[in-house]
Coordinates of C-alpha atoms in Angstrom, one line a residue:
Chain A
X1 CA 174.7 119.7 195.1
X2 CA 172.6 116.6 195.4
X3 CA 174.6 113.3 195.3
X4 CA 173.6 109.8 194.4
X5 CA 173.7 107.9 197.7
X6 CA 174.1 104.4 196.1
X7 CA 176.9 105.8 193.8
X8 CA 178.6 107.4 196.7
X9 CA 178.4 104.2 198.8
X10 CA 179.9 102.0 196.1
X11 CA 182.8 103.9 194.7
X12 CA 186.6 103.7 194.9
X13 CA 188.5 106.9 194.2
X14 CA 185.2 108.5 193.0
X15 CA 184.5 105.8 190.4
X16 CA 181.8 103.1 190.9
X17 CA 183.0 99.6 191.4
X18 CA 181.2 98.6 188.1
X19 CA 183.3 101.1 186.2
X20 CA 186.5 99.8 187.8
X21 CA 185.5 96.3 186.7
X22 CA 184.9 97.4 183.1
X23 CA 188.3 99.2 183.1
X24 CA 190.1 96.2 184.5
X25 CA 188.4 93.9 182.0
X26 CA 189.0 96.3 179.1
X27 CA 192.7 96.2 179.7
X28 CA 193.3 92.9 181.6
X29 CA 191.6 90.2 179.6
X30 CA 193.3 90.8 176.3
X31 CA 196.6 91.6 178.0
X32 CA 196.5 88.4 180.1
X33 CA 195.8 86.2 177.1
X34 CA 198.6 88.0 175.2
X35 CA 201.1 87.5 177.9
X36 CA 200.4 83.8 178.1
X37 CA 200.7 83.5 174.3
X38 CA 204.0 85.4 174.3
X39 CA 205.5 83.4 177.2
X40 CA 204.6 80.2 175.5
X41 CA 205.9 81.1 172.1
X42 CA 208.8 83.4 172.5
X43 CA 212.1 82.2 171.0
X44 CA 214.0 79.5 172.9
X45 CA 216.8 80.6 175.1
X46 CA 214.8 83.3 176.8
X47 CA 211.9 81.2 178.0
X48 CA 214.1 78.5 179.6
X49 CA 211.4 75.9 179.2
X50 CA 209.9 73.8 176.4
X51 CA 207.1 76.2 175.5
X52 CA 206.3 76.1 171.8
X53 CA 208.9 76.5 169.2
X54 CA 208.0 79.1 166.6
X55 CA 209.4 77.7 163.4
X56 CA 210.6 80.4 161.1
X57 CA 210.7 79.7 157.4
X58 CA 214.0 81.5 156.9
X59 CA 215.0 84.1 154.4
X60 CA 213.1 83.9 151.2
X61 CA 215.9 85.8 149.4
Chain B
X1 CA 202.5 138.5 167.1
X2 CA 202.3 135.6 169.6
X3 CA 199.6 134.1 167.4
X4 CA 201.8 134.4 164.3
X5 CA 204.8 132.9 166.1
X6 CA 202.6 130.0 167.3
X7 CA 201.4 129.4 163.8
X8 CA 205.0 129.4 162.5
X9 CA 205.9 126.8 165.1
X10 CA 203.0 124.6 164.1
X11 CA 203.9 125.0 160.5
X12 CA 207.5 124.1 161.2
X13 CA 206.6 120.9 163.0
X14 CA 204.2 120.0 160.2
X15 CA 206.8 120.6 157.4
X16 CA 209.4 118.5 159.4
X17 CA 206.8 115.6 159.7
X18 CA 205.9 115.7 156.0
X19 CA 209.5 115.7 155.0
X20 CA 210.1 112.6 157.1
X21 CA 207.3 110.8 155.3
X22 CA 208.7 111.7 151.9
X23 CA 212.2 110.5 153.0
X24 CA 210.7 107.2 154.0
X25 CA 208.9 107.0 150.7
X26 CA 212.1 107.5 148.6
X27 CA 214.1 105.3 151.0
X28 CA 211.7 102.5 150.4
X29 CA 211.6 102.9 146.6
X30 CA 214.3 100.3 145.9
X31 CA 212.3 97.6 147.6
X32 CA 209.2 98.3 145.5
X33 CA 210.6 97.2 142.2
X34 CA 208.5 94.0 141.8
X35 CA 205.0 93.2 142.7
X36 CA 205.9 91.3 145.9
X37 CA 208.1 94.2 147.1
X38 CA 205.4 96.8 146.2
X39 CA 202.5 95.1 148.0
X40 CA 204.0 93.2 151.0
X41 CA 207.5 94.6 151.2
X42 CA 208.9 91.3 150.1
X43 CA 207.6 89.7 153.3
X44 CA 210.6 90.9 155.3
X45 CA 209.1 93.2 157.9
X46 CA 210.2 92.9 161.6
X47 CA 208.0 92.6 164.6
X48 CA 207.9 96.2 165.8
X49 CA 207.0 97.5 162.3
X50 CA 204.1 95.2 161.8
X51 CA 202.8 95.7 165.3
X52 CA 202.7 99.5 165.1
X53 CA 201.7 99.4 161.4
X54 CA 198.6 97.2 162.1
X55 CA 197.4 99.4 164.9
X56 CA 198.1 102.7 163.2
X57 CA 196.2 101.4 160.1
X58 CA 193.3 100.1 162.1
X59 CA 192.9 103.4 164.0
X60 CA 192.3 106.3 161.7
X61 CA 191.5 109.9 162.5
X62 CA 188.5 108.3 164.2
X63 CA 190.7 107.3 167.2
X64 CA 192.0 110.9 167.8
X65 CA 188.8 112.7 167.1
X66 CA 185.9 110.2 167.2
X67 CA 186.8 108.1 170.3
X68 CA 188.0 111.1 172.3
X69 CA 184.7 112.7 171.4
X70 CA 182.9 109.6 172.5
X71 CA 184.7 109.6 175.8
X72 CA 183.7 113.3 176.2
X73 CA 180.1 112.5 175.4
X74 CA 179.4 109.3 177.3
X75 CA 182.3 109.0 179.7
X76 CA 183.0 105.5 181.1
X77 CA 180.5 103.9 178.7
X78 CA 183.1 104.4 176.0
X79 CA 185.4 101.9 177.7
X80 CA 183.3 99.1 176.0
X81 CA 185.2 100.2 172.8
X82 CA 188.5 99.6 174.6
X83 CA 187.3 96.2 175.7
X84 CA 186.3 95.2 172.2
X85 CA 189.4 96.5 170.4
X86 CA 192.0 95.2 172.9
X87 CA 190.3 91.8 172.8
X88 CA 190.0 91.9 169.0
X89 CA 193.7 92.8 168.6
X90 CA 194.8 90.1 171.1
X91 CA 192.7 87.5 169.4
X92 CA 194.0 88.4 166.0
X93 CA 197.6 88.1 167.0
X94 CA 197.1 85.0 169.1
X95 CA 194.8 82.9 166.9
X96 CA 194.7 84.4 163.4
X97 CA 198.1 85.7 162.6
X98 CA 200.2 82.5 162.6
X99 CA 197.9 80.2 160.7
X100 CA 197.2 83.0 158.2
X101 CA 201.0 83.6 157.8
X102 CA 201.6 79.8 157.3
X103 CA 198.9 79.5 154.7
X104 CA 200.0 82.6 152.7
X105 CA 203.6 81.5 152.8
X106 CA 202.7 78.1 151.4
X107 CA 200.7 79.7 148.6
X108 CA 203.1 82.5 148.1
X109 CA 200.0 84.7 148.4
X110 CA 200.5 88.5 148.6
X111 CA 196.8 89.5 148.8
X112 CA 193.9 88.3 150.8
X113 CA 192.0 87.3 147.6
X114 CA 195.2 85.3 146.6
X115 CA 194.9 83.4 149.9
X116 CA 191.1 82.8 149.6
X117 CA 191.4 81.6 146.0
X118 CA 194.2 79.1 146.8
X119 CA 192.6 77.9 150.1
X120 CA 189.2 77.3 148.4
X121 CA 190.7 76.1 145.1
X122 CA 188.7 78.6 143.1
X123 CA 189.5 78.1 139.4
X124 CA 186.6 80.4 138.3
X125 CA 188.2 83.5 139.8
X126 CA 184.7 84.6 141.0
X127 CA 185.9 85.1 144.6
X128 CA 188.8 87.2 143.5
X129 CA 186.5 89.4 141.4
X130 CA 183.9 90.0 144.1
X131 CA 186.7 90.7 146.6
X132 CA 188.2 93.2 144.3
X133 CA 184.9 95.0 143.6
X134 CA 184.1 95.3 147.4
X135 CA 187.7 96.4 148.2
X136 CA 188.0 99.1 145.5
X137 CA 184.6 100.6 146.1
X138 CA 184.9 100.7 149.9
X139 CA 188.5 101.9 149.8
X140 CA 187.8 104.8 147.4
X141 CA 185.1 106.1 149.8
X142 CA 187.0 105.5 153.0
X143 CA 190.1 107.2 151.6
X144 CA 188.0 110.1 150.5
X145 CA 186.7 110.4 154.0
X146 CA 190.2 110.4 155.4
X147 CA 191.2 113.2 153.0
X148 CA 188.1 115.1 154.1
X149 CA 189.3 114.7 157.7
X150 CA 192.7 116.0 156.6
X151 CA 191.0 119.1 155.2
X152 CA 189.2 119.7 158.4
X153 CA 192.2 119.1 160.6
X154 CA 194.3 121.6 158.7
X155 CA 191.4 124.1 159.1
X156 CA 191.1 123.5 162.9
X157 CA 194.7 123.8 163.7
X158 CA 196.1 126.2 161.1
X159 CA 193.0 128.0 159.7
X160 CA 193.8 126.9 156.2
X161 CA 191.1 126.4 153.6
X162 CA 189.4 123.0 153.4
X163 CA 190.6 122.6 149.8
X164 CA 194.3 123.3 150.7
X165 CA 194.1 120.9 153.6
X166 CA 192.7 118.1 151.4
X167 CA 195.3 118.7 148.6
X168 CA 198.2 118.8 151.0
X169 CA 197.2 115.5 152.7
X170 CA 196.5 113.9 149.3
X171 CA 199.8 114.9 147.7
X172 CA 201.9 113.7 150.6
X173 CA 200.1 110.4 151.0
X174 CA 200.0 109.6 147.3
X175 CA 203.7 110.6 146.8
X176 CA 205.2 108.3 149.5
X177 CA 202.8 105.5 148.9
X178 CA 203.2 105.3 145.1
X179 CA 206.9 105.7 145.3
X180 CA 207.7 103.5 148.2
X181 CA 204.9 100.9 148.2
X182 CA 204.1 98.8 151.2
X183 CA 207.5 99.2 152.8
X184 CA 207.0 103.0 152.9
X185 CA 203.5 102.5 154.2
X186 CA 204.6 100.2 157.0
X187 CA 207.6 102.3 158.1
X188 CA 205.6 105.5 157.9
X189 CA 202.9 103.8 160.0
X190 CA 205.6 103.0 162.5
X191 CA 206.5 106.7 162.8
X192 CA 202.9 107.6 162.9
X193 CA 202.0 104.9 165.4
X194 CA 204.8 106.0 167.8
X195 CA 203.5 109.6 167.5
X196 CA 200.0 108.5 168.3
X197 CA 201.3 106.4 171.2
X198 CA 203.1 109.4 172.7
X199 CA 200.1 111.7 172.3
X200 CA 197.6 109.3 173.8
X201 CA 199.9 108.4 176.7
X202 CA 200.6 112.1 177.5
X203 CA 197.3 113.8 176.9
X204 CA 195.1 112.0 179.4
X205 CA 197.7 112.4 182.2
X206 CA 198.0 116.2 181.5
X207 CA 194.3 116.4 181.2
X208 CA 193.6 114.7 184.5
X209 CA 196.2 116.8 186.3
X210 CA 194.7 120.0 184.8
X211 CA 191.3 118.9 186.0
X212 CA 192.6 118.9 189.6
X213 CA 193.6 115.2 189.9
X214 CA 191.6 112.0 189.6
X215 CA 189.3 112.5 192.6
X216 CA 188.5 116.1 191.7
X217 CA 187.8 114.9 188.1
X218 CA 185.3 112.3 189.2
X219 CA 183.6 114.7 191.5
X220 CA 183.3 117.2 188.7
X221 CA 181.8 114.6 186.4
X222 CA 179.5 113.2 189.0
X223 CA 178.2 116.7 189.6
X224 CA 177.7 117.3 185.9
X225 CA 176.0 113.9 185.2
X226 CA 176.5 110.8 187.3
X227 CA 175.8 108.7 184.2
X228 CA 179.2 109.7 182.9
X229 CA 180.8 107.4 185.5
X230 CA 178.5 104.4 184.9
X231 CA 179.4 101.5 182.5
X232 CA 176.0 101.5 181.0
X233 CA 175.9 105.3 180.8
X234 CA 172.6 107.1 180.6
X235 CA 170.9 104.0 179.1
X236 CA 171.2 101.9 182.2
X237 CA 170.7 98.2 182.0
X238 CA 168.1 98.4 179.2
X239 CA 167.9 96.9 175.7
X240 CA 169.2 100.2 174.3
X241 CA 172.1 100.1 176.8
X242 CA 173.0 96.5 176.0
X243 CA 172.8 97.3 172.2
X244 CA 175.1 100.3 172.7
X245 CA 177.7 98.3 174.7
X246 CA 177.5 95.4 172.4
X247 CA 178.0 97.7 169.4
X248 CA 181.0 99.3 171.0
X249 CA 182.6 95.9 171.7
X250 CA 181.7 94.7 168.2
X251 CA 184.0 97.4 166.7
X252 CA 186.9 95.2 167.7
X253 CA 185.7 92.3 165.6
X254 CA 187.1 93.9 162.5
X255 CA 190.6 93.3 163.7
X256 CA 190.2 89.6 163.2
X257 CA 190.0 89.7 159.4
X258 CA 189.9 93.1 157.7
X259 CA 192.1 92.7 154.6
X260 CA 194.1 95.9 155.3
X261 CA 195.2 94.4 158.6
X262 CA 195.8 90.9 157.5
X263 CA 198.3 92.1 155.0
X264 CA 200.6 93.0 158.0
X265 CA 200.7 89.4 159.1
X266 CA 201.4 88.3 155.5
X267 CA 204.3 90.7 155.3
X268 CA 206.1 89.5 158.5
X269 CA 209.6 88.1 158.0
X270 CA 208.6 84.8 159.7
X271 CA 206.5 83.4 162.6
X272 CA 208.9 84.6 165.2
X273 CA 208.3 88.2 164.2
X274 CA 204.6 87.6 164.7
X275 CA 205.2 86.4 168.3
X276 CA 207.5 89.3 168.9
X277 CA 205.0 91.8 167.5
X278 CA 202.0 90.5 169.4
X279 CA 202.7 91.8 172.8
X280 CA 203.8 95.2 171.4
X281 CA 200.6 95.4 169.4
X282 CA 198.3 94.7 172.4
X283 CA 200.2 97.1 174.7
X284 CA 200.0 99.7 171.9
X285 CA 196.3 99.3 171.5
X286 CA 195.7 99.6 175.3
X287 CA 197.5 103.0 175.3
X288 CA 195.6 104.1 172.1
X289 CA 192.1 103.3 173.3
X290 CA 192.4 103.9 177.0
X291 CA 194.3 107.1 176.3
X292 CA 191.6 108.3 173.9
X293 CA 188.7 107.6 176.2
X294 CA 190.4 109.1 179.3
X295 CA 191.4 112.2 177.3
X296 CA 187.8 112.7 176.4
X297 CA 186.7 112.1 180.0
X298 CA 189.2 114.6 181.3
X299 CA 188.2 117.0 178.5
X300 CA 184.5 116.8 179.6
X301 CA 185.5 118.2 183.0
X302 CA 187.8 120.9 181.5
X303 CA 185.5 122.1 178.6
X304 CA 182.0 121.2 179.6
X305 CA 180.2 123.2 177.0
X306 CA 181.6 122.0 173.7
X307 CA 179.1 122.0 170.8
X308 CA 181.1 119.4 168.8
X309 CA 182.7 116.7 171.1
X310 CA 185.0 115.7 168.3
X311 CA 186.9 118.9 168.7
X312 CA 188.0 118.1 172.2
X313 CA 191.5 117.0 171.2
X314 CA 192.4 120.2 169.4
X315 CA 190.8 122.2 172.2
X316 CA 192.9 120.4 174.9
X317 CA 196.1 120.6 172.9
X318 CA 195.7 124.3 172.4
X319 CA 194.8 125.0 176.0
X320 CA 197.1 122.7 177.8
X321 CA 200.3 122.7 175.7
X322 CA 202.7 125.3 174.2
X323 CA 202.5 125.9 170.5
X324 CA 205.2 123.4 169.7
X325 CA 203.1 120.7 171.1
X326 CA 200.0 122.0 169.3
X327 CA 201.9 121.4 166.1
X328 CA 202.7 117.9 167.3
X329 CA 199.1 117.2 167.9
X330 CA 198.2 118.4 164.4
X331 CA 200.8 116.0 163.2
X332 CA 199.4 113.2 165.3
X333 CA 195.9 113.7 163.9
X334 CA 197.4 113.7 160.4
X335 CA 199.4 110.7 161.3
X336 CA 196.3 108.8 162.2
X337 CA 194.6 109.8 159.0
X338 CA 197.5 109.1 156.7
X339 CA 198.4 105.8 158.3
X340 CA 194.9 104.5 157.4
X341 CA 194.7 106.2 154.0
X342 CA 198.1 104.8 152.8
X343 CA 197.2 101.2 153.8
X344 CA 193.8 101.4 152.0
X345 CA 195.4 102.8 148.9
X346 CA 197.9 99.9 148.7
X347 CA 195.1 97.4 149.4
X348 CA 193.0 98.8 146.5
X349 CA 195.9 99.0 144.2
X350 CA 196.8 95.3 144.9
X351 CA 193.1 94.4 144.2
X352 CA 193.4 95.8 140.7
X353 CA 197.0 95.1 139.8
X354 CA 197.4 91.7 141.3
X355 CA 193.9 90.3 141.6
X356 CA 192.4 91.6 138.4
X357 CA 195.2 92.5 135.9
X358 CA 197.7 89.8 136.8
X359 CA 195.6 86.9 138.0
X360 CA 192.3 87.3 136.2
X361 CA 193.5 88.7 132.9
X362 CA 196.9 87.1 132.9
X363 CA 198.5 90.3 131.6
X364 CA 202.0 89.6 130.2
X365 CA 203.8 92.1 132.3
X366 CA 207.2 91.8 133.9
X367 CA 207.6 92.1 137.7
X368 CA 208.8 95.6 137.1
X369 CA 205.9 96.4 134.8
X370 CA 203.4 95.2 137.4
X371 CA 205.1 97.3 140.1
X372 CA 204.8 100.3 137.8
X373 CA 201.2 99.5 137.2
X374 CA 200.7 99.2 140.9
X375 CA 202.1 102.7 141.4
X376 CA 199.9 104.2 138.7
X377 CA 196.9 102.4 140.1
X378 CA 197.6 103.9 143.5
X379 CA 197.7 107.3 142.0
X380 CA 194.5 106.7 140.1
X381 CA 192.6 105.5 143.1
X382 CA 194.0 108.3 145.2
X383 CA 193.0 110.8 142.5
X384 CA 189.4 109.4 142.5
X385 CA 189.3 109.7 146.3
X386 CA 190.7 113.3 146.1
X387 CA 188.0 114.3 143.6
X388 CA 185.2 113.0 145.9
X389 CA 186.8 114.7 148.9
X390 CA 187.1 118.0 147.1
X391 CA 183.5 118.1 145.9
X392 CA 182.4 116.8 149.4
X393 CA 180.0 114.5 147.7
X394 CA 177.2 113.5 150.1
X395 CA 177.7 109.9 149.0
X396 CA 181.0 109.8 151.0
X397 CA 179.0 110.1 154.2
X398 CA 176.9 107.0 153.2
X399 CA 179.9 105.0 151.9
X400 CA 182.0 105.6 155.0
X401 CA 179.2 104.4 157.2
X402 CA 179.6 101.0 155.7
X403 CA 183.2 101.1 154.5
X404 CA 184.8 99.9 157.7
X405 CA 182.0 97.5 158.7
X406 CA 181.3 96.5 155.1
X407 CA 184.9 95.4 154.6
X408 CA 184.9 93.6 157.9
X409 CA 181.6 91.8 157.3
X410 CA 182.6 90.7 153.8
X411 CA 186.0 89.3 154.7
X412 CA 186.3 88.5 158.4
X413 CA 183.8 85.7 158.9
X414 CA 185.0 84.1 155.6
X415 CA 188.7 84.3 156.6
X416 CA 188.0 83.0 160.1
X417 CA 186.0 80.0 158.7
X418 CA 188.8 79.1 156.3
X419 CA 191.4 79.3 159.1
X420 CA 189.4 77.3 161.7
X421 CA 187.0 75.0 159.8
X422 CA 188.3 72.6 157.3
X423 CA 184.8 72.1 155.8
X424 CA 184.5 75.6 154.4
X425 CA 183.7 75.5 150.7
X426 CA 184.0 78.0 147.9
X427 CA 180.2 78.4 147.6
X428 CA 180.0 79.0 151.4
X429 CA 182.6 81.7 151.2
X430 CA 180.9 83.4 148.3
X431 CA 177.6 83.4 150.1
X432 CA 179.1 84.6 153.3
X433 CA 181.1 87.4 151.6
X434 CA 178.1 88.8 149.6
X435 CA 175.6 88.2 152.4
X436 CA 177.7 89.7 155.1
X437 CA 178.4 92.8 153.1
X438 CA 174.8 93.2 151.9
X439 CA 173.6 92.8 155.5
X440 CA 175.8 95.6 156.7
X441 CA 174.5 97.9 154.0
X442 CA 170.8 97.1 154.5
X443 CA 171.1 97.2 158.3
X444 CA 172.5 100.8 158.1
X445 CA 170.0 102.0 155.6
X446 CA 166.9 100.4 156.8
X447 CA 167.0 98.4 160.1
X448 CA 169.5 100.1 162.4
X449 CA 167.1 102.5 164.1
X450 CA 164.5 99.9 164.6
X451 CA 166.9 97.8 166.7
X452 CA 168.1 100.4 169.2
X453 CA 170.9 101.5 166.8
X454 CA 172.7 98.2 167.1
X455 CA 176.0 98.4 165.3
X456 CA 175.8 96.7 161.8
X457 CA 178.9 94.7 162.4
X458 CA 177.0 92.3 164.7
X459 CA 174.2 91.3 162.3
X460 CA 176.6 91.4 159.4
X461 CA 178.9 88.9 161.1
X462 CA 176.0 86.7 162.2
X463 CA 174.5 86.5 158.7
X464 CA 177.8 85.9 157.1
X465 CA 178.7 83.1 159.5
X466 CA 175.3 81.4 159.0
X467 CA 175.7 81.6 155.3
X468 CA 179.3 80.3 155.2
X469 CA 178.5 77.4 157.5
X470 CA 175.1 76.6 156.0
X471 CA 176.1 76.7 152.4
X472 CA 179.4 74.9 153.1
X473 CA 177.5 72.0 154.7
X474 CA 175.5 71.4 151.5
X475 CA 178.4 71.7 149.1
X476 CA 181.6 69.8 148.5
X477 CA 184.8 70.9 150.2
X478 CA 187.8 71.6 148.0
X479 CA 190.1 68.7 147.1
X480 CA 192.9 68.2 149.5
X481 CA 191.9 71.1 151.7
X482 CA 191.2 69.0 154.8
X483 CA 194.7 67.5 154.7
X484 CA 196.3 70.9 154.1
X485 CA 194.2 72.3 157.0
X486 CA 195.5 69.6 159.3
X487 CA 199.1 70.1 158.1
X488 CA 198.9 73.8 158.8
X489 CA 197.4 73.3 162.3
X490 CA 200.2 70.8 163.1
X491 CA 202.8 73.2 161.8
X492 CA 201.6 76.2 163.8
X493 CA 200.7 74.3 167.0
X494 CA 198.4 75.4 169.7
X495 CA 198.1 79.0 170.7
X496 CA 197.6 79.0 174.5
X497 CA 198.5 75.5 175.6
X498 CA 201.9 73.8 175.7
X499 CA 202.7 71.8 172.6
X500 CA 205.2 71.6 169.9
X501 CA 204.5 72.6 166.3
X502 CA 205.3 69.9 163.7
X503 CA 208.3 70.1 161.4
X504 CA 208.3 72.8 158.7
X505 CA 206.3 71.2 155.8
X506 CA 207.3 71.1 152.2
X507 CA 205.2 73.7 150.2
X508 CA 202.1 72.2 148.8
X509 CA 202.2 74.3 145.6

């Protein structure tokens, strides 16, 4: 079965490097932003630093 | 005999699932006695419920059948959808959710038109009317399409008739939605979202193992078609390839402002629940989308000759799992369908009951009366969708094409501008809403094929933004809106940098 030499030369575990980059970007960019947001705004007491205080508006009854 | 036993197991799992939905519906009934309870669950929902509910709502049967089929058809190229949706969900929770929640709490808004009317000081009610028309027409068609998918899912898994499948799906959804309102919708979405999560976490792993492991899988796909492993697919780096990738990424834009998703943020107990739900929502979306694409890719190696790629999930579930799990997969497909249909029904019901009857016509009904009207409206809209699904009206096909993108193009740019630009005016919002929606429709009907099949969300958003900004710049901003905007920004604080929000403000209305 003929193979694609450039593909075979630039693969990791059978997948081209470009595909790995897309996979990492697809998962990583949004997740990284989200983790930063969460760490900055999670309720005090768990973060242990100033961060940002999320002000709840309390029970509306 | 084995086949009969297998069908019995599938039926048993299905009955158990439908019973759970009905129990949730009746459990939620007490909370739906007034209009706020019926449409936003009294704004008391915790983080995990809104996280799963928003993702389950945003991902319909299309996730389980369409995106898996896309992974089957184009391989790695389908990961552009994952990129767009994960970014879209993350951006919505990080930048949109908190200011939107802050505004809607100040206004005591329970619908998106409520919010827009208050934010833009629209005393003419025109914005509310146009919003209601767009919502009701698009929801009716989109719900009909979900019921159509229900009919086909029952047929694929159980061999039942199309009509029976549509009727079963419709009766269950209408029952728990009309009885339990938004609380039932949100908690059933939670159950359904967890099922979808479990399915899309498990299926790709089992599929890859069945295909001989990761390396064997990639070798099989490379031998079948090397383009399956390339990010730009068979298009390569061409205008068509870029248009395809951009269109896939653009699907995620809808998460930033579609009304059926914004309602989740409105219904959160408080800002803390939004922070708590955000990480869960993004993780959930990663599993949903990556799981669907990888399942399709594994399926391509296992079942290379499928005529209809959108049957890959039923094929894999039947071949790789015992009957009990096939029943679970049917339930997961139905879960994806119902979790979208129920949210759309509540959205359309609120557009009529709250936006038209209560706010435009000032009907003198008690809270209980409005709640009952909401339930009846839900049944009526669902009945209309059921009718169109049963007659398989061709128009459904056309409406569905622009239901998702039409709703997104009408509302998302307008909502984003009101949240992030104090200069947005009523005239600008009207122009953007109508222009965005019209662009999406015209693009699909006339222009799409001329521009490499570029997804209509992109030109629709572009035109809407241009109209909102352009018309707003030549018209007067609403009185007091700039000060209110600044107050909200101070209260919410920055999203990704260190800073403290201001003190909780006194309500402005």
